């Protein structure tokens, strides 16, 4: 048995999810005729208080479609210097949208209203036109931390004042909702667009949904087609999203409990250096003293446990649907046994 904490993208469809796929009603989604895709898009839009949704193969595509739709070439996008859209999407902002990034520092991947205000360019021919602000919630490189509601509202009012669009990379927005008990519909009021992954904690094999106004999603659908993301019988996959919404949302709480249990075991050990506060399903911690991230990961592999070194000093572990309480107990035992 391997216990894989490298990412919450490693989940396999459950028997219930496979059955939902087998029974899915499908059609050609490029023609708008896949009932399962249409239903998933409508369910997600309703859940987050937006008018319309667009099913995309990946979170990267839904972010990139949104950024392309919100900007013109030469524009500037404000986001955190550790934002997924900036550091993990292959330079897509430049490649797909021809826009440039104004990265700001923030803390644990979260940026604040004052920094956003300071980063907006004046109306000056020397400067790129600032047109979009992107937030990420939960923040991946921030160790799965969750934005304060008030900070997001403040950023929204700055965006309104300067006529900037506000996009949320909500790859793990469901984790944030479960951890903070924030109202999903209120998100629709603050953000112009939201991308939400189904292929992470929700346990689907693929897929993300981009949410926005009717007019925005109509344009986004055209861009998705240009990106090669118009799928035919995508309903087999969308059915996994519907199944996950109905069955896997509340259980995210369990992943968060597991992450805290592992954190507690690690914090007992002298080889655990600074650990980012564990708010959801991600642990990011320094490995110091007699171990380093590579030797630590190699030791755990011999015990059947996979973790991910993410820098010369840090390791990341992520809990998810395929991690059971027994696996967490075993992991804590192995950690306790390490000198
Ligand atoms: C995983 C992730 C994405 C992109 O998701 P893919 O479906 O893997 O393309 C976007 N943003 C964040 C914060 C992520 O963690």
mmCIF file of C-alpha atoms and ligand atoms in Angstrom, residues 7-9 57-63 83-85 88-89 136-141 169-172 195 197-200 206-208 282 316, ligand 1:
data_model
loop_
_atom_site.group_PDB
_atom_site.id
_atom_site.type_symbol
_atom_site.label_atom_id
_atom_site.label_comp_id
_atom_site.label_asym_id
_atom_site.label_seq_id
_atom_site.Cartn_x
_atom_site.Cartn_y
_atom_site.Cartn_z
ATOM 1 C CA UNK A 7 -1.071 16.134 -4.083
ATOM 2 C CA UNK A 8 -4.846 15.928 -3.797
ATOM 3 C CA UNK A 9 -4.822 15.392 -7.573
ATOM 4 C CA UNK A 57 -10.740 20.275 -18.683
ATOM 5 C CA UNK A 58 -8.404 21.779 -16.054
ATOM 6 C CA UNK A 59 -8.091 24.565 -13.529
ATOM 7 C CA UNK A 60 -5.252 25.980 -15.579
ATOM 8 C CA UNK A 61 -7.536 26.291 -18.584
ATOM 9 C CA UNK A 62 -10.325 27.963 -16.634
ATOM 10 C CA UNK A 63 -7.883 30.484 -15.129
ATOM 11 C CA UNK A 83 0.142 32.695 -7.333
ATOM 12 C CA UNK A 84 -0.531 29.549 -9.343
ATOM 13 C CA UNK A 85 -1.555 31.678 -12.351
ATOM 14 C CA UNK A 88 2.634 27.241 -12.217
ATOM 15 C CA UNK A 89 0.796 27.841 -15.486
ATOM 16 C CA UNK A 136 -6.096 32.566 -4.860
ATOM 17 C CA UNK A 137 -8.188 30.905 -2.130
ATOM 18 C CA UNK A 138 -7.062 28.674 -0.572
ATOM 19 C CA UNK A 139 -3.484 29.631 -1.356
ATOM 20 C CA UNK A 140 -1.490 26.625 -2.520
ATOM 21 C CA UNK A 141 2.008 27.969 -1.749
ATOM 22 C CA UNK A 169 -8.447 31.153 -8.590
ATOM 23 C CA UNK A 170 -10.571 28.925 -6.390
ATOM 24 C CA UNK A 171 -8.886 25.635 -7.241
ATOM 25 C CA UNK A 172 -9.464 24.694 -3.582
ATOM 26 C CA UNK A 195 -12.585 29.131 -11.278
ATOM 27 C CA UNK A 197 -11.393 22.736 -9.451
ATOM 28 C CA UNK A 198 -13.207 19.424 -9.238
ATOM 29 C CA UNK A 199 -10.009 17.413 -9.780
ATOM 30 C CA UNK A 200 -8.483 18.245 -6.369
ATOM 31 C CA UNK A 206 -10.496 15.994 -14.277
ATOM 32 C CA UNK A 207 -12.350 19.232 -14.619
ATOM 33 C CA UNK A 208 -12.878 22.736 -13.376
ATOM 34 C CA UNK A 282 -2.055 21.235 2.919
ATOM 35 C CA UNK A 316 4.612 19.572 1.135
HETATM 36 C C1 LIG B 1 -4.068 22.868 -9.128
HETATM 37 C C2 LIG B 1 -4.255 24.319 -9.163
HETATM 38 C C3 LIG B 1 -4.689 24.976 -10.319
HETATM 39 C C4 LIG B 1 -4.827 24.315 -11.680
HETATM 40 O O1 LIG B 1 -5.401 23.127 -11.735
HETATM 41 P P1 LIG B 1 -5.142 22.032 -12.861
HETATM 42 O O2 LIG B 1 -6.497 21.437 -12.955
HETATM 43 O O3 LIG B 1 -4.114 21.127 -12.300
HETATM 44 O O4 LIG B 1 -4.734 22.714 -14.120
HETATM 45 C C5 LIG B 1 -4.928 26.325 -10.262
HETATM 46 N N1 LIG B 1 -4.731 26.998 -9.127
HETATM 47 C C6 LIG B 1 -4.305 26.426 -7.999
HETATM 48 C C7 LIG B 1 -4.136 27.251 -6.776
HETATM 49 C C8 LIG B 1 -4.040 25.063 -7.960
HETATM 50 O O5 LIG B 1 -3.589 24.503 -6.846
#
